[in-house]
Coordinates of C-alpha atoms in Angstrom, one line a residue:
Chain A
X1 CA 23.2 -0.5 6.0
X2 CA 23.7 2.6 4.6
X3 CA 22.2 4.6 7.6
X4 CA 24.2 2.5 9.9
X5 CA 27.5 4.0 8.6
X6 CA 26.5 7.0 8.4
X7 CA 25.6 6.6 11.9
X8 CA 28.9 5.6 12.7
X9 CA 30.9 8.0 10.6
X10 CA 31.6 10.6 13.9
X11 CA 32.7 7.8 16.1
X12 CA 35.0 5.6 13.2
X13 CA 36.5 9.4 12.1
X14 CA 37.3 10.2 15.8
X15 CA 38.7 6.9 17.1
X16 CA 40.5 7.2 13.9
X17 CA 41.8 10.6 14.6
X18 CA 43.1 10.1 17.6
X19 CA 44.5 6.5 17.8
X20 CA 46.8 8.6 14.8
X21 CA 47.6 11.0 17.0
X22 CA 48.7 8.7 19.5
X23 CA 50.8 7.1 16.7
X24 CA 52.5 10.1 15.6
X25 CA 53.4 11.0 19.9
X26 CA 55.2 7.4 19.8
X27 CA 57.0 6.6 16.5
X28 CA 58.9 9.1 15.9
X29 CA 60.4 9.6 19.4
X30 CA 62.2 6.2 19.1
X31 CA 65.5 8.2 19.8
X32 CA 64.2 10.6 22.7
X33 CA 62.6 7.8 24.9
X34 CA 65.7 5.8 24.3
X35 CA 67.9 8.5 25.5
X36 CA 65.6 9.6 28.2
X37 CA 65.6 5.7 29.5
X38 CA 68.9 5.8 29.2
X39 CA 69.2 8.6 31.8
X40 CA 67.6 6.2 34.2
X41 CA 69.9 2.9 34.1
X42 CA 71.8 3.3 37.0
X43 CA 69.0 4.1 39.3
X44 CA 68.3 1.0 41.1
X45 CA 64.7 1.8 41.8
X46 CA 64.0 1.6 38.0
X47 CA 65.8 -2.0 37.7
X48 CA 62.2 -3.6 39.6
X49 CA 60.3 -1.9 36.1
X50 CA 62.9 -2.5 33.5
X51 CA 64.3 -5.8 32.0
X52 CA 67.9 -5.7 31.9
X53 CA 69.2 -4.8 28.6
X54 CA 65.9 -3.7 27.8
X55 CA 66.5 0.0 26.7
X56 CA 69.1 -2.1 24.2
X57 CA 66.4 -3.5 22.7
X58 CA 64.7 -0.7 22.2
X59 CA 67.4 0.8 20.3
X60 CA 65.6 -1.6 17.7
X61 CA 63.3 -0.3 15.4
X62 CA 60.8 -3.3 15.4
X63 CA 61.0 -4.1 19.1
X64 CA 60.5 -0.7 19.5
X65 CA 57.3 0.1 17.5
X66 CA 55.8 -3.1 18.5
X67 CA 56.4 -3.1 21.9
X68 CA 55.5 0.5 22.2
X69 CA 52.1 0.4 19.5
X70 CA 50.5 -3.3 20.0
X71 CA 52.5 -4.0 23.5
X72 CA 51.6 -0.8 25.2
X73 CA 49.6 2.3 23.5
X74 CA 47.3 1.0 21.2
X75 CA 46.8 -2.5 22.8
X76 CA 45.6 -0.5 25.7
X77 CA 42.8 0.8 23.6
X78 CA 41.5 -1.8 21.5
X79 CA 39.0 -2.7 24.3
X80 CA 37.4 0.9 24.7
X81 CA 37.6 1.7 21.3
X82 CA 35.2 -1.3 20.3
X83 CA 33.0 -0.1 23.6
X84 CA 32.6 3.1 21.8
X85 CA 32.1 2.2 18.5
X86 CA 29.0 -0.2 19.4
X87 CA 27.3 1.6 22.6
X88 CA 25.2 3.8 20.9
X89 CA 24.3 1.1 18.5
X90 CA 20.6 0.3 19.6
X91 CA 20.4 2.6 23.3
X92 CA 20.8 5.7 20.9
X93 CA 18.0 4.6 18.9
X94 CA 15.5 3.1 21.8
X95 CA 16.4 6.5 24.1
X96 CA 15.7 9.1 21.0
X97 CA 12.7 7.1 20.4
X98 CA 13.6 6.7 17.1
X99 CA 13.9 3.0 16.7
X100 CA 9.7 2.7 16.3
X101 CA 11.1 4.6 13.1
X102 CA 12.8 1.3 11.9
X103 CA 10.9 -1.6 13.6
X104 CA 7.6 -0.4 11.5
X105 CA 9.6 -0.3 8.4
X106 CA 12.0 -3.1 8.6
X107 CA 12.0 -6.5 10.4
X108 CA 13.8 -7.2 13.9
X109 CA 16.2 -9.2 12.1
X110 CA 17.1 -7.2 9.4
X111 CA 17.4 -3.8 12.0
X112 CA 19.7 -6.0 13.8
X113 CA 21.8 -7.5 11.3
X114 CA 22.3 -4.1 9.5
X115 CA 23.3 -2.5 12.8
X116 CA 25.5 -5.5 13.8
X117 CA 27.1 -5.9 10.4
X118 CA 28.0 -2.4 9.9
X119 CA 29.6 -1.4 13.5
X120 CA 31.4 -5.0 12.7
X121 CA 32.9 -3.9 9.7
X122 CA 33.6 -0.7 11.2
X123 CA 35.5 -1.7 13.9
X124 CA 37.6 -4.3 12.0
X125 CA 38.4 -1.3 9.7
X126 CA 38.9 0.4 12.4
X127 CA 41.5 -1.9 14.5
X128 CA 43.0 -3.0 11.1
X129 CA 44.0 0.7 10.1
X130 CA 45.3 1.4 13.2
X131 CA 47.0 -1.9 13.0
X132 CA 48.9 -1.5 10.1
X133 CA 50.1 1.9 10.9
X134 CA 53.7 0.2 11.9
X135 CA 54.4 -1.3 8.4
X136 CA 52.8 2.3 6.6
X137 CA 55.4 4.2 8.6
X138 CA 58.3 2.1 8.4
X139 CA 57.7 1.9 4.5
X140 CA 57.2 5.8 4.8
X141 CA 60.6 6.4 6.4
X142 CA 62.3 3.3 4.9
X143 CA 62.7 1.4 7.8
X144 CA 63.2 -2.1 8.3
X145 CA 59.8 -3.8 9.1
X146 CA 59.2 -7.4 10.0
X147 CA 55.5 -7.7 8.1
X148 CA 55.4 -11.3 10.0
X149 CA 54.5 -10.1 13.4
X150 CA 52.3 -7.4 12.0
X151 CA 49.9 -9.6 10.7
X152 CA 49.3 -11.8 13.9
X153 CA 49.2 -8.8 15.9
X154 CA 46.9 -7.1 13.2
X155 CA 44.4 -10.6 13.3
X156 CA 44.6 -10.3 17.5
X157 CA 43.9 -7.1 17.5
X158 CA 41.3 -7.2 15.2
X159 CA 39.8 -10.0 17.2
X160 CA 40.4 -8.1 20.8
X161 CA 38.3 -5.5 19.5
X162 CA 35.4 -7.3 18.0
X163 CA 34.7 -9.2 21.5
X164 CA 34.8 -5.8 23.1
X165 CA 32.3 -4.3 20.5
X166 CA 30.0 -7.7 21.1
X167 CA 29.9 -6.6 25.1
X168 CA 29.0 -2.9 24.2
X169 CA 26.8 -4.3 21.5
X170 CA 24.8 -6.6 24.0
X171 CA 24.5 -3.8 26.8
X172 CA 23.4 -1.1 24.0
X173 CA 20.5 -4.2 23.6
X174 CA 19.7 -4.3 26.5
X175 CA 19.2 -0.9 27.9
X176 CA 17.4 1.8 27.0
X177 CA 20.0 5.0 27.5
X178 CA 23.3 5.6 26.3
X179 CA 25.2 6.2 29.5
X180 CA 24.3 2.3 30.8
X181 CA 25.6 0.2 27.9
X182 CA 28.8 2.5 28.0
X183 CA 28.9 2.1 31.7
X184 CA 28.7 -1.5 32.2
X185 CA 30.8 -2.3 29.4
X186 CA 33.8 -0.4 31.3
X187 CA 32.6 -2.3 34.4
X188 CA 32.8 -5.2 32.4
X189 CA 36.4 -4.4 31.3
X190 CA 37.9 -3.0 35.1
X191 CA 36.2 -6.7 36.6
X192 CA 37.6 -8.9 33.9
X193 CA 40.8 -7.2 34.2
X194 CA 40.8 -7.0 37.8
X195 CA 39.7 -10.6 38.4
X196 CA 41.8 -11.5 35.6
X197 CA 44.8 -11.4 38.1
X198 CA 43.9 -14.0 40.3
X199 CA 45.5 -17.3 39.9
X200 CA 43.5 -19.8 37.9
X201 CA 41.2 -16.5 36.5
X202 CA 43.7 -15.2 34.7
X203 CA 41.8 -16.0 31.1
X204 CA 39.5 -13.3 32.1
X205 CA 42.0 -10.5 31.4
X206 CA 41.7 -9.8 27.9
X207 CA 44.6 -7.5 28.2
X208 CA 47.5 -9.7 27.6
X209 CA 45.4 -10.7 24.5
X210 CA 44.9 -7.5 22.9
X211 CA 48.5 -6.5 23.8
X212 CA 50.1 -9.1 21.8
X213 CA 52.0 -10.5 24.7
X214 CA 52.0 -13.9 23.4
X215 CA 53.4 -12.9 19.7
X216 CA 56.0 -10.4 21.6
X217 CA 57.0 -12.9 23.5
X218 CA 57.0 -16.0 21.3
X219 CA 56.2 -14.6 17.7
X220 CA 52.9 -17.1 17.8
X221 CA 49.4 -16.1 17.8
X222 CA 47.3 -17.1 21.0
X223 CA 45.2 -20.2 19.0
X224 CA 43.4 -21.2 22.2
X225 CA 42.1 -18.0 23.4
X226 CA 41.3 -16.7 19.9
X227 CA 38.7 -19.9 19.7
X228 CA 37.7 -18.7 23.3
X229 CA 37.0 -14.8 22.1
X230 CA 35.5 -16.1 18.6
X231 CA 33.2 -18.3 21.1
X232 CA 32.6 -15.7 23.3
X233 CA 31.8 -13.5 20.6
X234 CA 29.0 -15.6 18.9
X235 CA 27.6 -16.0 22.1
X236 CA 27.2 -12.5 23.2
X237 CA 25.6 -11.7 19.3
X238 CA 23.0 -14.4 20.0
X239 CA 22.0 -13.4 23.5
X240 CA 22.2 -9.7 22.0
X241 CA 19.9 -10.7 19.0
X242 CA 17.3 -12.7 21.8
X243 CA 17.2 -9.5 23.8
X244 CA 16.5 -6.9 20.9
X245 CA 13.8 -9.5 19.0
X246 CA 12.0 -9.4 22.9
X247 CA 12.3 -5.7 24.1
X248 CA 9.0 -3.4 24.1
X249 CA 9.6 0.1 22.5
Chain B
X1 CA -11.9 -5.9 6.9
X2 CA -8.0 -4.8 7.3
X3 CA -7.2 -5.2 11.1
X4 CA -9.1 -6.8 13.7
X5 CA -8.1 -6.6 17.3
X6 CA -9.7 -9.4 19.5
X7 CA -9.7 -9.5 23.3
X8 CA -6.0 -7.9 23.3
X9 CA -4.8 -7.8 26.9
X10 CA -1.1 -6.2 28.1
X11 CA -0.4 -5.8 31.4
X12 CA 2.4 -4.2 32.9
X13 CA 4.4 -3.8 36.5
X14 CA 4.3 -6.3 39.0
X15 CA 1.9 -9.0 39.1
X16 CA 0.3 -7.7 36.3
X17 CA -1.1 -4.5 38.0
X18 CA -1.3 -2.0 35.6
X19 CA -3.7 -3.3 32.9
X20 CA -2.9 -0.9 29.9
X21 CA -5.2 -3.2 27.3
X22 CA -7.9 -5.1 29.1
X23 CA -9.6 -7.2 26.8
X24 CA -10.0 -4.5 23.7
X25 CA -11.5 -6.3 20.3
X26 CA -12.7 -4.2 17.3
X27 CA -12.5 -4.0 13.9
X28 CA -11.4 -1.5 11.3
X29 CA -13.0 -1.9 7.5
X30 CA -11.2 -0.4 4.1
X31 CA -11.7 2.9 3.4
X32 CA -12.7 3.7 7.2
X33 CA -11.4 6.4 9.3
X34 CA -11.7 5.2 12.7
X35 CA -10.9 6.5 15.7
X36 CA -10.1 4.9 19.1
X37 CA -11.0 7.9 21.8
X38 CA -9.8 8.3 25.1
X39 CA -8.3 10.1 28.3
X40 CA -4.4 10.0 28.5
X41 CA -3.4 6.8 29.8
X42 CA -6.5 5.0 28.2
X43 CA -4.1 2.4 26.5
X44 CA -4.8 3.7 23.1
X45 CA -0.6 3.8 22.2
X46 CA -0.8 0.7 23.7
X47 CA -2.8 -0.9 21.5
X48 CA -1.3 0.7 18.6
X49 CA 2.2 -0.6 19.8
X50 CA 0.5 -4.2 20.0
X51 CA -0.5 -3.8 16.5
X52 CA 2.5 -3.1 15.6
X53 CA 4.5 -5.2 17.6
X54 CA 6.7 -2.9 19.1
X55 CA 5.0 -4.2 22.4
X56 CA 4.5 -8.1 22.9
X57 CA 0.7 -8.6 23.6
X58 CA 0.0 -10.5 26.8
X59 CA -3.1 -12.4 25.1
X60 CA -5.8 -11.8 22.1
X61 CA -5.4 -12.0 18.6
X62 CA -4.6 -9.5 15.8
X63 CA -5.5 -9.9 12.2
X64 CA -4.3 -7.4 9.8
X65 CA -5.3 -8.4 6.5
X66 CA -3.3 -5.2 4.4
X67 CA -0.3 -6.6 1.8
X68 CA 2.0 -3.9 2.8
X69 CA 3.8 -2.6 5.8
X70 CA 1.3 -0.4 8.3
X71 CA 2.8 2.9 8.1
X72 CA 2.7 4.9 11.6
X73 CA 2.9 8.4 13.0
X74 CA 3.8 7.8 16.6
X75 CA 2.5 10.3 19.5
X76 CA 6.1 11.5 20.0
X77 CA 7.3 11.9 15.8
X78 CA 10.7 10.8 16.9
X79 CA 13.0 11.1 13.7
X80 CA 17.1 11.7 13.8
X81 CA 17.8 15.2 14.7
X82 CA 21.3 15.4 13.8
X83 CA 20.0 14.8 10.0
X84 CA 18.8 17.5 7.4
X85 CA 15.7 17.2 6.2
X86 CA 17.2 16.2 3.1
X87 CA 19.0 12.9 4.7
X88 CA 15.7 11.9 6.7
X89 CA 14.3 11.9 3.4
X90 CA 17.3 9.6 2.2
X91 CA 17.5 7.3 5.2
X92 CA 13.1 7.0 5.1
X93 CA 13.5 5.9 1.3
X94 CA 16.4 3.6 1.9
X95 CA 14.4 2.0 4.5
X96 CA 11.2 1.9 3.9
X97 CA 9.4 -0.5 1.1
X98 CA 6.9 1.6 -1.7
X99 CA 8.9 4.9 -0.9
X100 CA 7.3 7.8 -3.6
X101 CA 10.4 9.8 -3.1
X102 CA 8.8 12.3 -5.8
X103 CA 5.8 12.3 -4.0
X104 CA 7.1 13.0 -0.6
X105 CA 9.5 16.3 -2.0
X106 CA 5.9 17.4 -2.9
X107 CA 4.6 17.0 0.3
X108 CA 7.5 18.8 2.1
X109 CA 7.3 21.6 -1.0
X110 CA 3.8 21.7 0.1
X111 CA 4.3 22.0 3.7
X112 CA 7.1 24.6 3.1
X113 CA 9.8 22.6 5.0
X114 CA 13.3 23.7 4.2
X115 CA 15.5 20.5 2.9
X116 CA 18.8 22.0 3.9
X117 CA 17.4 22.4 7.6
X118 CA 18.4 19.8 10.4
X119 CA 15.7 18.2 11.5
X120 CA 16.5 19.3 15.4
X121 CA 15.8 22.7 14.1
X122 CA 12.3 22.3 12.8
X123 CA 9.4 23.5 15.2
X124 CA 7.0 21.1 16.5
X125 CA 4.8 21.8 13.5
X126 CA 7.0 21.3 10.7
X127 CA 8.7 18.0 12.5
X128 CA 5.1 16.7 12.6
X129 CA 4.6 17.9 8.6
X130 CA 7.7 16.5 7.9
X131 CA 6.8 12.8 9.8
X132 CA 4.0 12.9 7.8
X133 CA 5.5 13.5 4.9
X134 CA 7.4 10.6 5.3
X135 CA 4.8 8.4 6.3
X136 CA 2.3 9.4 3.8
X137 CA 5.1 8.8 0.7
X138 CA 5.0 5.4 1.7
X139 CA 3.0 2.3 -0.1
X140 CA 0.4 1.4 2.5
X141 CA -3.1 0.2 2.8
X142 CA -3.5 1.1 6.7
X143 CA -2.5 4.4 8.2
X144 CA -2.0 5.2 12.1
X145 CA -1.7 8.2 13.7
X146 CA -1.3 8.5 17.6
X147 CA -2.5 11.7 18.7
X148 CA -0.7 13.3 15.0
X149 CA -1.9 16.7 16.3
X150 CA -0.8 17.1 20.2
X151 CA 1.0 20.4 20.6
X152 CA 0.2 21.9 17.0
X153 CA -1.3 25.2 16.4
X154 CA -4.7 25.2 14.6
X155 CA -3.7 26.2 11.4
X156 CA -1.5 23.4 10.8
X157 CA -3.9 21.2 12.9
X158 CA -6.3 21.9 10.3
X159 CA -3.9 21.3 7.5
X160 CA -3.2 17.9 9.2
X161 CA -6.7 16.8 9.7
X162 CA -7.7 17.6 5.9
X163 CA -4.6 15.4 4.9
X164 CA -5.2 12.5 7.2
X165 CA -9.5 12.8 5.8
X166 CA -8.3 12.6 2.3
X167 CA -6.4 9.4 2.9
X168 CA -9.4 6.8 2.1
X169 CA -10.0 8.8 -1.0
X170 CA -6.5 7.2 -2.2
X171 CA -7.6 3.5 -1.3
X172 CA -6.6 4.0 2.0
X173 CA -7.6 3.4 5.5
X174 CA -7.3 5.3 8.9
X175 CA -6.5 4.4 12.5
X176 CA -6.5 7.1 14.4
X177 CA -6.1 8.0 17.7
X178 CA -7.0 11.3 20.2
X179 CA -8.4 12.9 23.3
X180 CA -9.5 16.0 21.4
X181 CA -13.2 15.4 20.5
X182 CA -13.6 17.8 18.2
X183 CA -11.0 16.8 15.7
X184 CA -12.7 13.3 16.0
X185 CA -15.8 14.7 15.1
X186 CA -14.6 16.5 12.2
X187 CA -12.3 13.5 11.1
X188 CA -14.0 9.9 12.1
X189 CA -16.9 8.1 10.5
X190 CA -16.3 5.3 13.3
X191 CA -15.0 5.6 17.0
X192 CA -14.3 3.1 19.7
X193 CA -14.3 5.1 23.5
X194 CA -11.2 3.7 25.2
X195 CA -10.9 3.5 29.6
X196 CA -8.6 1.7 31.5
X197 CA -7.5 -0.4 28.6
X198 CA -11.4 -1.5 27.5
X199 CA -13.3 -0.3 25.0
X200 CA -16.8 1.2 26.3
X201 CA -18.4 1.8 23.3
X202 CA -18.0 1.1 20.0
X203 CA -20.0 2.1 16.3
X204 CA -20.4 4.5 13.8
X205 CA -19.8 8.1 15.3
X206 CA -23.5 9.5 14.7
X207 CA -24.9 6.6 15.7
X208 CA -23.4 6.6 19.3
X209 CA -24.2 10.5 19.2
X210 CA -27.5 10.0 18.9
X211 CA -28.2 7.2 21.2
X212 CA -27.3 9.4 24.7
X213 CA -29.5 12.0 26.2
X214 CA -29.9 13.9 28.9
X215 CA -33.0 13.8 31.4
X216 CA -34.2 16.4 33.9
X217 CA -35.5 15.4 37.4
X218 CA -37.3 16.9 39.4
X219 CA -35.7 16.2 43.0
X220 CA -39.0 16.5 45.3
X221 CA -40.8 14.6 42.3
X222 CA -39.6 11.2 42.6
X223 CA -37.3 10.0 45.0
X224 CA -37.3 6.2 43.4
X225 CA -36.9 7.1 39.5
X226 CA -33.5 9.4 40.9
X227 CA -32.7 6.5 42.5
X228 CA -33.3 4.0 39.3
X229 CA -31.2 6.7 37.5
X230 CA -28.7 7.4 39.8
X231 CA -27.7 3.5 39.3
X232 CA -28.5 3.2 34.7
X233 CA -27.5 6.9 34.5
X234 CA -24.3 9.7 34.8
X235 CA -25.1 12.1 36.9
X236 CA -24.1 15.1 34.9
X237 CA -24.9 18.3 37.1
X238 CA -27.4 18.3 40.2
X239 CA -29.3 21.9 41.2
X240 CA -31.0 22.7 44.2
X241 CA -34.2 21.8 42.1
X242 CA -33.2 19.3 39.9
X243 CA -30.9 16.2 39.1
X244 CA -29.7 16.1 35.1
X245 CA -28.6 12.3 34.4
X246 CA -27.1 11.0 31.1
X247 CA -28.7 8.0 29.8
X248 CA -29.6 6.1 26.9
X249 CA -31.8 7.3 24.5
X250 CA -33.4 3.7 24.7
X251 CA -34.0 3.6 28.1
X252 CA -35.5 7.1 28.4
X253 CA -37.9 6.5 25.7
X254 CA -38.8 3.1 27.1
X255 CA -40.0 4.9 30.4
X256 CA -41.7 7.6 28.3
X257 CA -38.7 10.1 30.0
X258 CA -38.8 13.8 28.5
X259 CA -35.1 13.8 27.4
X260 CA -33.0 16.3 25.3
X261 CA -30.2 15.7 22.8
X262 CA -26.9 15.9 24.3
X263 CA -23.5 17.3 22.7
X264 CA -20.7 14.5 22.0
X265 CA -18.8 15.7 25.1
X266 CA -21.1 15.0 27.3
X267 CA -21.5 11.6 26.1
X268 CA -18.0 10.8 26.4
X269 CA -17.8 12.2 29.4
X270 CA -20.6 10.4 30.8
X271 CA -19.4 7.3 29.6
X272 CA -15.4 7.7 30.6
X273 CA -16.2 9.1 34.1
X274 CA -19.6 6.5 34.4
X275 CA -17.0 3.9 34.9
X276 CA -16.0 3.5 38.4
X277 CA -12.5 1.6 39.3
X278 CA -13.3 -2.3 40.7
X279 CA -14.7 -2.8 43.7
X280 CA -16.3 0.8 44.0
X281 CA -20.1 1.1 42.8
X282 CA -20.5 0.3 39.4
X283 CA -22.2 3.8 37.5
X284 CA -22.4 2.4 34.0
X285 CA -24.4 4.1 31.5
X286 CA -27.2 1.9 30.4

């Protein structure tokens, strides 16, 4: 597996990179955005967007950074970045020509597991890092931290982003270019989301998922739809692993 | 024996319309270099692809009979271009069973291939030293290279082709595959002619040299033995005076035909461009 990460060494570095740029625009600010939301209370047009007494809340320094981080920013995210991280998985290697390079070396399976295994890992590093950049940076500045809602949020998000990396995963299978797997997996993720509105389709959106909405809400990890991405998951890896064992090079 | 190939078929498109290996069978022994021969689009990398299964055969059988891993040099030498040579050397021995990594450094000192160069910045030359390199470090009783020496100028070419002959003097064995005749010539002691995905001929590479000729007629001599040739023969080149067909050496001697040896070109040619699609008139040498 070693290849495989350091394959994936740009990618992880990047996504790293910037999800902690991101980080740094938001947590710090808590006293600017509260002041400028302030500015906007008695505007009535604002009232439709903004809970009442919800720029109180934010005065908060755990409502805040999890509203703002797993509720908004990097909830947002968590579905591209586990697109990117697993797109060029196998379409890199079929559309450089360089997976004959592998397959005459190494079984199907083992190509596959090592390719599947390490872009796992990586993105569960990935989302968990990124995850647990609330707790680091309240320690860091000695803030109050409630580590209770960081570690369901941490296990959803680490979830979110896996079933995301299994869709990229199963399109970078199944085509031979880079550009497809990355474009259907965004089609993928604008239809799901899309359709997701619709009464009685609204477990297709994944978003309220991956932004925590449930443990925001209620403090309680979604049980059910984590079985349903888990079950998802395993399905898109097998239907992935039936596709690369069958394609021509 | 190390790999026997038997009635291999793979079709591609729609319904099956493009038949890139039509029925191929033959056999490679240890310690032969062998060398399947054809035009572009022949279905030689097909068949190698088969063999290795980066293609799923249609039907036929393959038997390879070697303990270790086939080791391959594909038409195209695809390795990672954002690597230094260095860390294709890495990755190849991480991956690949039997790896001499001392071995290989030789080859690449050998070859004069910087390590500390990225492997996108190699010519064509050195990226195909460098393949080779990697696929020659490797523990393996069957070698195949698919067209190893397209684009190459002839100094490496020659460098190439001395490597690849000295492989059966190691234990190994060679499947090789090309369009250029004369490398074949200089490298193969058995060919199989490739056309449309079957095999046309098959033997030892003097043998099928020596059993073509070429035979002079006379147009205004006989009308019915131009004829007889026209349909057993390749009509190589046709003067105002006379008609030169390519034939079997058998067949001319059989007829007491003055004949005269051929070069291997011509007998390839004759036998490639003998063939006639389905449904036109069959030309076949005989």
């Amino acid at each position: 597996m070693a290849k495989e990460f350091y394959d994936l060494r740009v990618r992880a570095i990047t996504v790293l990179a910037i999800t902690i740029i991101l980080f740094f625009v938001i947590a710090p600010f808590q006293k600017l955005s509260v002041s400028m939301l302030e500015g906007y209370t008695d505007n009535p047009a604002m009232e439709k967007f903004m809970p009442k007494g919800f720029t109180e809340r934010l005065k908060e320094w755990n409502f805040y950074i999890n509203s703002q981080w797993y509720g908004k920013n990097f909830g947002q995210i968590i579905p591209i970045i586990g697109i990117i991280i697993a797109f060029p998985l196998f379409s890199r290697e079929f559309e450089s020509g360089t997976i004959a390079f592998l397959l005459v070396r190494r079984s199907r399976r083992d190509v596959f597991i090592s390719k599947f295994l390490a872009g796992l890992l990586v993105t569960a590093c990935v989302m968990f890092v990124e995850s647990s950049l609330p707790p680091l940076y309240s320690l860091i500045m000695s803030k109050n931290y409630d580590l209770d809602l960081y570690f369901k949020a941490m296990l959803q998000s680490v979830f979110a982003g896996v079933l995301w990396y299994n869709v990229g995963m199963f399109f970078s299978t199944i085509f031979r270019d880079q550009v497809k797997p990355i474009l259907a997996s965004l089609g993928i993720l604008a239809l799901t989301t899309t359709v997701g509105f619709l009464k009685g389709l609204r477990f297709l959106n994944t978003y309220p998922y991956a932004l925590c909405s449930k443990i925001l809400e209620s403090g309680t990890i979604d049980v059910p739809y984590t079985i349903g991405v888990v079950a998802v998951s395993i399905v898109l890896v097998v239907f992935s692993y039936g596709a690369f064992k069958n394609s021509e090079v | 024996m190390i790999l026997k190939v038997e009635n291999l078929r793979k079709y591609f498109g729609k319904k099956n319309i493009i038949k890139a290996v039509d029925g191929a069978s033959f056999e490679i022994e240890r310690g032969d270099v062998f060398a399947l021969l054809g035009l572009n689009g022949a279905g030689k990398t097909t068949t190698i692809k088969c063999i290795l299964d980066l293609c799923k055969r249609d039907t036929g059988e393959i038997i390879y009979n070697g303990r270790d891993k086939i080791a391959y040099v594909p038409e195209g030498k695809e390795l990672y271009g954002s690597y230094k040579v260095k860390k294709m050397i890495e990755v190849a021995k991480h991956i690949t069973e039997g790896f001499d990594i001392d071995k290989c450094l030789e080859f690449i000192n050998e070859f004069g291939i910087p390590l500390d160069e990225k492997v996108s910045s190699l010519s064509n030359g050195q990226a195909t030293q460098l393949y080779l390199a990697l696929v020659l470090s490797q523990r393996a009783e069957l070698y195949i290279f698919d067209e190893p020496t397209w684009g190459l100028d002839p100094v490496i070419r020659n460098k190439i082709l001395d490597t690849i002959k000295s492989i059966p003097l190691n234990g190994g064995t060679v499947f090789y595959t090309s369009h250029i005749l004369g490398e074949v010539e200089r490298v193969a002691d058995k060919i199989a002619i490739m056309h449309k995905g079957k095999i046309l001929e098959i033997g030892f590479l003097d043998d099928i040299k020596g059993s073509y000729c070429a035979v002079s007629i006379e147009k205004m001599q006989s009308k019915s033995r131009s004829e007889e040739l026209g349909t057993y023969g390749y009509l190589y080149k046709s003067t105002e005076s006379e008609d030169i067909y390519i034939v079997k050496k058998d067949y001319a001697q059989e007829r007491n035909l003055d004949f005269q040896p051929i070069p291997f070109e011509l007998t390839f040619e004759a036998l490639v461009l003998g063939q006639k699609d389905q449904g036109e008139e069959s030309n076949e040498v005989r």
